[in-house]
Coordinates of C-alpha atoms (C1' of nucleotides) in Angstrom, one line a residue:
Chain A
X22 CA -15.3 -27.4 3.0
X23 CA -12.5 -27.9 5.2
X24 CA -10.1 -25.4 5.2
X25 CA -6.6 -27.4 5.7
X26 CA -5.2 -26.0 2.8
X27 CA -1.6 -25.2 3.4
X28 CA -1.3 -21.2 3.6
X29 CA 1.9 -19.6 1.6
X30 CA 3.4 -16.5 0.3
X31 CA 3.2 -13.5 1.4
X32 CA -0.3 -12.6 -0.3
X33 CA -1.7 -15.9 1.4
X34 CA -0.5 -15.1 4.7
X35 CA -2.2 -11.1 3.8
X36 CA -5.4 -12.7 2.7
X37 CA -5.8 -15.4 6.0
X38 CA -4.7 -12.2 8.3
X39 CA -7.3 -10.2 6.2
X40 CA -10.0 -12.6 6.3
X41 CA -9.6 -13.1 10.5
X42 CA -9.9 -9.2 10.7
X43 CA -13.2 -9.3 8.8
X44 CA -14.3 -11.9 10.1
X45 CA -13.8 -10.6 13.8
X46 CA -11.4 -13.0 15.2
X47 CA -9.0 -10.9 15.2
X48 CA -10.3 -7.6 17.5
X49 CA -9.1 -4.1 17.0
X50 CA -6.1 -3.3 19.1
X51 CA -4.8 -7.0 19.1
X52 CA -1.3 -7.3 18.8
X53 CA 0.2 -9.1 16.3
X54 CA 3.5 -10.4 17.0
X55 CA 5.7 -11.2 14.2
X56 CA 7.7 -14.2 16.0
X57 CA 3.5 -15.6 17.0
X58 CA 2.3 -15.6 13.3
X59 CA 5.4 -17.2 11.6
X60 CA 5.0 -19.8 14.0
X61 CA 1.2 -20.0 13.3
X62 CA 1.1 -20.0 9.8
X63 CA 5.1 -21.7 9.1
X64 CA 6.8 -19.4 7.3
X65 CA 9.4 -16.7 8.4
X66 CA 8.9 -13.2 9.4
X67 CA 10.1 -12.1 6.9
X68 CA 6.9 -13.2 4.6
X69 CA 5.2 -12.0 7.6
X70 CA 6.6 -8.4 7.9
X71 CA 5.6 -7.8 4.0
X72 CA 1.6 -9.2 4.9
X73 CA 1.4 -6.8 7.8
X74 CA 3.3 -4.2 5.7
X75 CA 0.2 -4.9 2.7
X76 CA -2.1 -4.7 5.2
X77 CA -0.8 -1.5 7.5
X78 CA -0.9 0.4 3.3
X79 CA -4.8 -0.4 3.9
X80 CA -5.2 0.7 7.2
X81 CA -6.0 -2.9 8.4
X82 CA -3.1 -2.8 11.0
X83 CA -1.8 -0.5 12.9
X84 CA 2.2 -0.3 12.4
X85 CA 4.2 1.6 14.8
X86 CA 8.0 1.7 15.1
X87 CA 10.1 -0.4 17.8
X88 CA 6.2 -1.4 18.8
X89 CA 4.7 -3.7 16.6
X90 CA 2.0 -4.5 14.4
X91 CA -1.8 -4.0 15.8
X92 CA -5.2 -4.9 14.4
X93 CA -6.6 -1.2 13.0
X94 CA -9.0 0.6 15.7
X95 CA -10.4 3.0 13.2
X96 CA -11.6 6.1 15.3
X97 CA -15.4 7.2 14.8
X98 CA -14.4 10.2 12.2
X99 CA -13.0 7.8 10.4
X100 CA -15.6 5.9 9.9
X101 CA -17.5 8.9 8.7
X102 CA -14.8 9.6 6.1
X103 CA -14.6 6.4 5.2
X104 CA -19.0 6.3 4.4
X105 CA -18.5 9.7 3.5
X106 CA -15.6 8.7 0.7
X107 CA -18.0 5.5 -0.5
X108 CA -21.0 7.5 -0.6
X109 CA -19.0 10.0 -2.8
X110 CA -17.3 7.1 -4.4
X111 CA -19.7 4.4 -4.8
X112 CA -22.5 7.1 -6.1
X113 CA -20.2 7.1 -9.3
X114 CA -19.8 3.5 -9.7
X115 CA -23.9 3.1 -9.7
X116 CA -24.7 5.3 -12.2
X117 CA -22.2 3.4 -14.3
X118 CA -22.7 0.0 -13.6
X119 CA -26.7 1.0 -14.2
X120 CA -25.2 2.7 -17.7
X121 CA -23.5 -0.6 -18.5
X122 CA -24.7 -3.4 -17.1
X123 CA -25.5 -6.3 -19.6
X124 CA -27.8 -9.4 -18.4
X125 CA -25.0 -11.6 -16.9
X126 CA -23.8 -8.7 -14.4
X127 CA -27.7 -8.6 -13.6
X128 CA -27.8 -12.7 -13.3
X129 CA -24.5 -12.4 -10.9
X130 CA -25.8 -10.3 -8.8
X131 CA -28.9 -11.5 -8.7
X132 CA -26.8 -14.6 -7.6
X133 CA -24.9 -12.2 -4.7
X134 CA -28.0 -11.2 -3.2
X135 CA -29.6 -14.8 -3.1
X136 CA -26.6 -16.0 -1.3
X137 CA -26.8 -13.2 0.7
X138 CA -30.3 -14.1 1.8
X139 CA -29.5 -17.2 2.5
X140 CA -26.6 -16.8 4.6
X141 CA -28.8 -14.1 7.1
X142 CA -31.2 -16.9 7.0
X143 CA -29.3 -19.7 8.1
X144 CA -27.8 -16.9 10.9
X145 CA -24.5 -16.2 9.3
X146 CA -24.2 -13.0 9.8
X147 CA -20.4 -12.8 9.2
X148 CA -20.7 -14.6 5.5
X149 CA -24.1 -11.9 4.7
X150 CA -21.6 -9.3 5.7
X151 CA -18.5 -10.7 3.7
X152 CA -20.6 -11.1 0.5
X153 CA -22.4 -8.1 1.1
X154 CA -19.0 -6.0 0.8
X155 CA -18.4 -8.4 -2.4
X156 CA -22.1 -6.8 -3.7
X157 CA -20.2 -3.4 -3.8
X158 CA -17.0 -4.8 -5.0
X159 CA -18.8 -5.8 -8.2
X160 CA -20.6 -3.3 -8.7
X161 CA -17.4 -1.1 -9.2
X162 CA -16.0 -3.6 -11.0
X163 CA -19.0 -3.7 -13.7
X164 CA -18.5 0.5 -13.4
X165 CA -15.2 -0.6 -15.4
X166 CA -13.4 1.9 -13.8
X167 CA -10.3 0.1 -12.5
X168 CA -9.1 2.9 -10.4
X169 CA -12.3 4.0 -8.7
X170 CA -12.6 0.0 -8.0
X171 CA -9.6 -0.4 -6.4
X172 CA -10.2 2.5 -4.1
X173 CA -13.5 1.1 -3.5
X174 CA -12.5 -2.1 -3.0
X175 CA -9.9 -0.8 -0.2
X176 CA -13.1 1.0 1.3
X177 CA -15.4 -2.4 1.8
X178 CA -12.3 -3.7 3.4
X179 CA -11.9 -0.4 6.0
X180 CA -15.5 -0.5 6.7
X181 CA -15.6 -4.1 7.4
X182 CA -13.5 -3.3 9.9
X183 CA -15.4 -0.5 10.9
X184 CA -18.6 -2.4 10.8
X185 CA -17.4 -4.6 13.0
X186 CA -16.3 -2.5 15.7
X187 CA -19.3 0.0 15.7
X188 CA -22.0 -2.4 15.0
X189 CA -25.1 -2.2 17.0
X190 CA -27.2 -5.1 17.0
X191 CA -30.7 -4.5 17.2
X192 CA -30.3 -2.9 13.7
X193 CA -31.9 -5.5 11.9
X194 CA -29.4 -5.5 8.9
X195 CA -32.3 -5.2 5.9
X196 CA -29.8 -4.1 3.6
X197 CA -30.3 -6.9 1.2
X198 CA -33.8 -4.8 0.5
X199 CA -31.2 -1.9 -1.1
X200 CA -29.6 -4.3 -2.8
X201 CA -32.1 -5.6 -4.2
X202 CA -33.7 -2.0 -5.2
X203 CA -30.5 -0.9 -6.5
X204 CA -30.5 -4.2 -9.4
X205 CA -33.8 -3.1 -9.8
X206 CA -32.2 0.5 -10.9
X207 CA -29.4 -1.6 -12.8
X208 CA -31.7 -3.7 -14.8
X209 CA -33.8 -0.6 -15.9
X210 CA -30.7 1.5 -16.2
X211 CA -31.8 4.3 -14.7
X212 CA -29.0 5.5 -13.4
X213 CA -30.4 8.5 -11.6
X214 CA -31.9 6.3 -9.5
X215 CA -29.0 4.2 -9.1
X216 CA -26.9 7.0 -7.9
X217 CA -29.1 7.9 -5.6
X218 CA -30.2 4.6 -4.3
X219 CA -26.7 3.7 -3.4
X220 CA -26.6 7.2 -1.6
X221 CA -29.3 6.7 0.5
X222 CA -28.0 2.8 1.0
X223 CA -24.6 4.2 2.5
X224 CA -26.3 6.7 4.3
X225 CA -28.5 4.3 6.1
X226 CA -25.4 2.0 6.5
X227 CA -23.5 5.2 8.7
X228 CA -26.9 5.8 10.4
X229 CA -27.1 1.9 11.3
X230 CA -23.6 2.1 13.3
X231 CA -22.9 3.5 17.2
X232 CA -20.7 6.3 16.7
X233 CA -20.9 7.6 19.4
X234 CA -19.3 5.3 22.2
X235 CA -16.1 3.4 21.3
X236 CA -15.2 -0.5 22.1
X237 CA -12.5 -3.1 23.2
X238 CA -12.1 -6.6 23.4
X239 CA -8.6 -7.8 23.0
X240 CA -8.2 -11.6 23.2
X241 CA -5.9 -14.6 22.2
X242 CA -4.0 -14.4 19.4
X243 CA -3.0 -17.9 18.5
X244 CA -6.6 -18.9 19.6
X245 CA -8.0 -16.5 17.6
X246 CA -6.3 -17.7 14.7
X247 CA -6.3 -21.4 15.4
X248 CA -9.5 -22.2 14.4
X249 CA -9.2 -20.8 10.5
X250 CA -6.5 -20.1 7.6
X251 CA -3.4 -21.7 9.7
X252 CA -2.7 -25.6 8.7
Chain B
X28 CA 21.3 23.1 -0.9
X29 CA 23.3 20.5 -1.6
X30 CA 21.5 17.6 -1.1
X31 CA 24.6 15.3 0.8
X32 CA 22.6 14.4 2.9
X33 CA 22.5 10.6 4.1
X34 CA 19.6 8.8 3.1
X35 CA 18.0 6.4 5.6
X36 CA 15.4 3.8 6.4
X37 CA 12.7 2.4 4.6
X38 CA 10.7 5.5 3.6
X39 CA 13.7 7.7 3.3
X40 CA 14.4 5.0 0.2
X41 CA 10.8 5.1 -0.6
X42 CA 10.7 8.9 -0.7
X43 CA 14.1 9.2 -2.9
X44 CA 12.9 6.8 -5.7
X45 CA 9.3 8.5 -5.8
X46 CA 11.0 11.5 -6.0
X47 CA 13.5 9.7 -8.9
X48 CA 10.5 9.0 -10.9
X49 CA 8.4 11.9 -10.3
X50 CA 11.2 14.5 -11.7
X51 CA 11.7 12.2 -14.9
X52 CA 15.6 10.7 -13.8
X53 CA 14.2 7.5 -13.9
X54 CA 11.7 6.4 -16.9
X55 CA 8.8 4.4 -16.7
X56 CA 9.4 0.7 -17.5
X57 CA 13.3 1.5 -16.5
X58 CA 14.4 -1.9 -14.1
X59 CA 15.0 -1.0 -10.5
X60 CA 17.5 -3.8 -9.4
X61 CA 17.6 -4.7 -5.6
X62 CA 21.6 -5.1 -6.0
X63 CA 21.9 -1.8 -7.6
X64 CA 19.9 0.3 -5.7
X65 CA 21.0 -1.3 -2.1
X66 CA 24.5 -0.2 -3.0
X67 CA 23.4 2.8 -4.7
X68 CA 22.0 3.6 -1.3
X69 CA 24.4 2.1 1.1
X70 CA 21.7 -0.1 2.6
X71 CA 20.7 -3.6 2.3
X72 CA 18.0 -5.6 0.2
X73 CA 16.0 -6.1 2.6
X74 CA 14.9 -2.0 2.8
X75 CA 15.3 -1.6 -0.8
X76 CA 12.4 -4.3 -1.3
X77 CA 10.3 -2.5 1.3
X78 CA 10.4 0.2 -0.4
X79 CA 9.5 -1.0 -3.5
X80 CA 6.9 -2.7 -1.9
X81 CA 5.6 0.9 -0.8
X82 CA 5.8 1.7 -4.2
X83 CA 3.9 -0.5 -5.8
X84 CA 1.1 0.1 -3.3
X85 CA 1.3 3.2 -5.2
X86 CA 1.2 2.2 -8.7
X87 CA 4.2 4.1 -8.7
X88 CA 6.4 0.8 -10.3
X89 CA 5.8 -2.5 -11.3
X90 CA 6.5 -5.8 -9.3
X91 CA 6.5 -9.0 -10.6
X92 CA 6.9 -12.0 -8.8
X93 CA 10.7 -13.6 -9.4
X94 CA 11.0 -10.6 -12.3
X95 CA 11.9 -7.7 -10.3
X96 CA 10.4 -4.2 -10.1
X97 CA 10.6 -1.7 -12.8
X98 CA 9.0 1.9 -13.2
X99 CA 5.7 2.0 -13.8
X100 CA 4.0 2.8 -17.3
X101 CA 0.6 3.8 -16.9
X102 CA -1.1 3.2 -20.1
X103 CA -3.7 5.3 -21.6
X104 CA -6.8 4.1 -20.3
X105 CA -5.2 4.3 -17.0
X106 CA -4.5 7.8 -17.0
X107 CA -7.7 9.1 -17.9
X108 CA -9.4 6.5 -15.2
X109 CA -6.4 8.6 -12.5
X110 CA -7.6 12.0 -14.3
X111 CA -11.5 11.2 -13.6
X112 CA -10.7 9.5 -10.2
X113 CA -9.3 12.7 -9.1
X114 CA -12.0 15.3 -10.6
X115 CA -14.4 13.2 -8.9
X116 CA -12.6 13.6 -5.2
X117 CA -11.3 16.7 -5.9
X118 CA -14.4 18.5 -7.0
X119 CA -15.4 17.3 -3.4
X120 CA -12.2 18.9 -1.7
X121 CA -12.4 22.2 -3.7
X122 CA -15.8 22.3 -2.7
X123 CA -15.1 22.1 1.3
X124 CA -12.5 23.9 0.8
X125 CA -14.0 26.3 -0.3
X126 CA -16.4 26.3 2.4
X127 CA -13.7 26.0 5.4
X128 CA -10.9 27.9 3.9
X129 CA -9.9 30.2 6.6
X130 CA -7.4 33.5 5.9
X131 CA -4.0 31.3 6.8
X132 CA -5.2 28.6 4.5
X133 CA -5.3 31.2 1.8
X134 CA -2.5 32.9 2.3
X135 CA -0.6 29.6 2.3
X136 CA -2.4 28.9 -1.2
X137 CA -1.0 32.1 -2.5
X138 CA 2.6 31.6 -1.6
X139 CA 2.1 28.2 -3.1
X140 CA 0.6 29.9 -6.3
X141 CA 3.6 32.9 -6.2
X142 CA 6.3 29.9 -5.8
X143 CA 4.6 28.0 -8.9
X144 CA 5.1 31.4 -10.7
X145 CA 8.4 31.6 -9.5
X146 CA 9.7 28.2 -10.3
X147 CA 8.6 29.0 -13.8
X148 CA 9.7 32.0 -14.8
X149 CA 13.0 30.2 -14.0
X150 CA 12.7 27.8 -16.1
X151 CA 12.1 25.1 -13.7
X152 CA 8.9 23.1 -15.1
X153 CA 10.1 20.3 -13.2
X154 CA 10.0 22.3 -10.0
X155 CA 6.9 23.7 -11.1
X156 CA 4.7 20.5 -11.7
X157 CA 6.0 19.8 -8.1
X158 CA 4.6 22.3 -6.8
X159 CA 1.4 22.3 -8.4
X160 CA 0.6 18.9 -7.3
X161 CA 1.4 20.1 -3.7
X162 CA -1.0 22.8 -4.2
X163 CA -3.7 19.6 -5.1
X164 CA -2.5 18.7 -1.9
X165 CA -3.2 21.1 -0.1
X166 CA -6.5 21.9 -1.2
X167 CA -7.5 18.1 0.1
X168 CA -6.3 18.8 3.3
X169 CA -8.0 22.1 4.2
X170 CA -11.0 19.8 3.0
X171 CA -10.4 18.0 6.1
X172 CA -11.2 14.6 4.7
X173 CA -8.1 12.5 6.1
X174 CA -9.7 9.5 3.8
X175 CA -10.3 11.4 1.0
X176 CA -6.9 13.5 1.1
X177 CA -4.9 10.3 1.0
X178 CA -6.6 9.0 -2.1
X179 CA -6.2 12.3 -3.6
X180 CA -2.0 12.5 -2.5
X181 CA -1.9 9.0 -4.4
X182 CA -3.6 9.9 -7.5
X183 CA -1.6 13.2 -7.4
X184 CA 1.3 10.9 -7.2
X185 CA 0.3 9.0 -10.3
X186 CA -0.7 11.9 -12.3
X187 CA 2.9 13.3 -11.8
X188 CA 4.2 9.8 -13.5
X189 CA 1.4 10.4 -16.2
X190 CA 2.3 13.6 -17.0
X191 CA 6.0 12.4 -16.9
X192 CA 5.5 10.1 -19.6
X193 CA 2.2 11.6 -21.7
X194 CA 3.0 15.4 -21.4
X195 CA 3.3 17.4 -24.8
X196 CA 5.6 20.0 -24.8
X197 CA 3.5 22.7 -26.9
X198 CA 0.8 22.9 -24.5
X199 CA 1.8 25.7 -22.4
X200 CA 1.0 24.6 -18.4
X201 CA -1.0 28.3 -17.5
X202 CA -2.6 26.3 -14.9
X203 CA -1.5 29.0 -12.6
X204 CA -3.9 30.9 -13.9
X205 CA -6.4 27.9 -12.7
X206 CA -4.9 28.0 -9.3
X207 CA -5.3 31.5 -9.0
X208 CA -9.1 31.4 -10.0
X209 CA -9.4 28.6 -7.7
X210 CA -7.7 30.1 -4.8
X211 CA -10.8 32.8 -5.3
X212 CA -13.2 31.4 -5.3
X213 CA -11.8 29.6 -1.8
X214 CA -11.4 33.1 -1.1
X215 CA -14.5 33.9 -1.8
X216 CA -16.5 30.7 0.3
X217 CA -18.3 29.9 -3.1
X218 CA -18.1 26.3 -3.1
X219 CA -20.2 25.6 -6.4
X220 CA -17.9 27.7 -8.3
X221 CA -14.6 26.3 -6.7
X222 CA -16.4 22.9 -7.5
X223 CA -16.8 23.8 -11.1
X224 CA -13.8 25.6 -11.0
X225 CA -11.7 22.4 -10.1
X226 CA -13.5 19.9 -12.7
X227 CA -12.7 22.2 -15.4
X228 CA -9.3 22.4 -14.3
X229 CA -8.9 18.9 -14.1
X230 CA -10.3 18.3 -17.4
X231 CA -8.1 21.0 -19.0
X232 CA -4.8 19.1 -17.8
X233 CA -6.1 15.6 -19.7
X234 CA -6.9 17.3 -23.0
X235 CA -3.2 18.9 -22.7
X236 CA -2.1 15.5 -22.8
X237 CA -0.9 13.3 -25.6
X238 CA -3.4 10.6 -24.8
X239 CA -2.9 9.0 -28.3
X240 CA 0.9 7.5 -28.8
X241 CA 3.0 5.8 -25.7
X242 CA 6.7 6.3 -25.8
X243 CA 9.3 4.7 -23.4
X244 CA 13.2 5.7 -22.9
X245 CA 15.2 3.1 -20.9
X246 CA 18.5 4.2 -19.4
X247 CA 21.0 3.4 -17.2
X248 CA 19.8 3.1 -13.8
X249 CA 22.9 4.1 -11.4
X250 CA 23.7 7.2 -13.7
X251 CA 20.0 8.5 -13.7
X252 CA 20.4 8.5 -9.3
X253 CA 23.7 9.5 -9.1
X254 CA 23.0 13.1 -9.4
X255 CA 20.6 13.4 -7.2
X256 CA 19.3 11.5 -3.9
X257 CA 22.2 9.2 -3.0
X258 CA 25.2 9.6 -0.5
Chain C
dG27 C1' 6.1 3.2 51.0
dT28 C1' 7.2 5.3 46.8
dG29 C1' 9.9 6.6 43.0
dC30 C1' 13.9 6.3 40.3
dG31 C1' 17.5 3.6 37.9
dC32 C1' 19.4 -0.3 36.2
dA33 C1' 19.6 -5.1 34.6
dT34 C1' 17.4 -8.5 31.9
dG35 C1' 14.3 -10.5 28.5
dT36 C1' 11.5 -9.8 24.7
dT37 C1' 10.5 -7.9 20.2
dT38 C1' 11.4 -5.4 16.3
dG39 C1' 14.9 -3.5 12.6
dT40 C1' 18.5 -4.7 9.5
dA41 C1' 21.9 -7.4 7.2
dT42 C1' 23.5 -11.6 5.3
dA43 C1' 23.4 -16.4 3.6
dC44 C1' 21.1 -19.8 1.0
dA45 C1' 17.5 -21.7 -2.3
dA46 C1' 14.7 -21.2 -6.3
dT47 C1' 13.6 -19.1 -10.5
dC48 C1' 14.6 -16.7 -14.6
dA49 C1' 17.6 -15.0 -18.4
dT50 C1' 21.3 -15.9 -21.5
dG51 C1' 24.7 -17.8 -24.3
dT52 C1' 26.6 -22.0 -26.1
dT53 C1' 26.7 -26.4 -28.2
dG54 C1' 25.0 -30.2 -30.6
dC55 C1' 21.9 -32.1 -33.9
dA56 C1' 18.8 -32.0 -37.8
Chain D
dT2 C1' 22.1 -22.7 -41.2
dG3 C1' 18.5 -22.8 -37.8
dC4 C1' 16.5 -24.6 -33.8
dA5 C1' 16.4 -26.8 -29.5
dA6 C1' 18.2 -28.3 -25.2
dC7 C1' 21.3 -27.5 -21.7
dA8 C1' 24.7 -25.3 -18.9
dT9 C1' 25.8 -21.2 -16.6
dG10 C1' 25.3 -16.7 -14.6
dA11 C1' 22.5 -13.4 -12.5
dT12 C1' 18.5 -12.0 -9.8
dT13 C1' 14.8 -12.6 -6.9
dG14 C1' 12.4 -15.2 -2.9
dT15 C1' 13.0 -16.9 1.7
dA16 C1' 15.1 -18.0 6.0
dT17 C1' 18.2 -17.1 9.6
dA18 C1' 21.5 -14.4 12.4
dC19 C1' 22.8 -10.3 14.6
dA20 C1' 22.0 -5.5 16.4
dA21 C1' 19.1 -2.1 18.5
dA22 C1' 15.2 -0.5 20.8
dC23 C1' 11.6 -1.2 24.0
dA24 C1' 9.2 -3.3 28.1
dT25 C1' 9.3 -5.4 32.5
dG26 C1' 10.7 -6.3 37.1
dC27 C1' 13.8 -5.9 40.8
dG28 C1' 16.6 -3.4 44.0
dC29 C1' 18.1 0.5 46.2
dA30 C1' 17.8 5.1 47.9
dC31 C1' 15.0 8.7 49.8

DNA sequence: GTGCGCATGTTTGTATACAATCATGTTGCA
DNA sequence: TGCAACATGATTGTATACAAACATGCGCAC
């Protein structure tokens, strides 16, 4: 599983950058110098202007004029809106995907949530959370409503972000539980229950965060990035 | 108000093509060369394909990869997936709106509602549509949902291509008349009726669409922004 | 000693040049 | 006559060069 595949175009160069934020290499309010990442990932900045540009259109990064590009701090009321938009969001996508859902969208999630377990048990936090935001993803997908997806899909990438700025550890993350309610919900298609399983899921997901003090820890870039996604 | 004014940067490009497409000079699936629209505009490629990278973000045209860009087409499906997308978030705004809608907020409403009314008895339906999407707009921002309110200005956005391309002429547009209900029942703090209000108003602007056939009218490019936006 | 102003280096913004890919029209062969 | 392969032109993808703005540090004046 090494990862020494060559990195290129601009979406690859969007997707490694991407990935780092999730995965918390890359802290808020870093700096990301254009001239630094071409190096790093050997291409010009001109593939890396358009990545940060993809990225600043999801409120990843930070782009400010004659200043440069800067890993996203989202503020504490955005992270509300951001839960708040899901919950409102998401609560749609439920009720749908319990409407629709056939017995290989059960079997695939039923495949998420085991890998999910089995990432929290081997301590990989960082991969439970990754395909814990994938969990949502397809449920909106099975929702079949592209344009809801989309949106949500930009969401699970924000809160990511968020999540990883505002998390407070001893909050045993027991989400897989809701998950694991919420195919329950699917499988019976009851989507009342869905709708408001997924609710009460974001809601505790808000509730599990520190919004109340804020956080820095700028670091390294090319360290950050030198241990993944560049060859 | 003659528009000679000089058009500059990335979003000043960005903003004169949305415009373009939203009042109809250029038709969905029409070709948007990067030669033609960096002399059209004075400036080079590289802030024409910025822009059109903006654009795309927004579903407002069509990139593909060594193809070029072209004006978006939203197909059917996709319209009524925008149309839902929106009555789902904007039965939320209406409703805070509704709840936090102070006297200047209304007011503003109104002389959004009165210059609707204006721009139509003129004649101006273009002008008109315009307006009525701002007024969208600024219901989602008296919500106070940042998030939420930039979903909403994006779907607005789309809608106005939609409408561009699926609108039927014999539907007469008395939406006003759905603004102004709206506006009272802001007016009035009840947020279940604004709510209700909103979905039906929503609902009424799909079924006044010609959600059946798809049309398309290529033109010529440099003619369709001559008149209006360029230098 | 402190604060202002300037000089210098660094970084971003923009334009242009080159490479790669795609579209098109022509020519040769069946 | 029809089709296919190729040559050619046009257009996009990428890299690089230049210009402008910002940040930093030093020096000088007060």
């Amino acid at each position: 599983m090494s990862s020494e595949q060559q990195i290129t175009g601009v979406d690859g160069i969007a997707a490694a950058l991407e990935q780092a934020i999730h995965e918390h290499r890359l802290s808020p309010g870093m700096k990301l110098g254009e001239d630094d990442l071409a190096e790093v990932y050997g291409v010009s900045r001109t593939i890396v202007r358009a990545a940060l540009q993809s990225l600043a259109h999801n409120r990843l990064v930070d782009l400010r004029r004659n200043r440069g590009a800067f890993v996203a701090q989202p503020s504490i009321v955005e992270a509300r809106e951001v839960f708040e938009a899901r919950a409102l969001l998401e609560a749609r996508t439920a009720r749908s995907a319990a409407e629709r859902a056939g017995p290989e969208d059960i079997a695939r999630l039923q495949a998420h949530i085991d890998a999910e377990h089995a990432a929290l048990a081997a301590g990989d936090t960082g991969r439970a959370l990754h395909l814990s935001g994938q969990f949502h993803n397809e449920i909106a997908e099975i929702a079949d409503q592209a344009t809801i997806a989309e949106m949500v899909a930009r969401l699970i990438a924000r809160s990511s972000l968020i999540i990883a700025v505002y998390w407070q550890r001893r909050s045993a993350l027991c989400e897989s539980h809701a998950h694991h309610e919420l195919l329950g919900a699917f499988a019976a298609h009851d989507a009342d229950r869905a709708e408001e399983l997924m609710q009460g899921h974001l809601l505790d997901l808000v509730t599990s965060l520190d919004l109340r003090s804020d956080r820095s820890a700028p670091a390294s870039l090319r360290e950050a990035l030198a241990q993944g996604g560049a060859a």
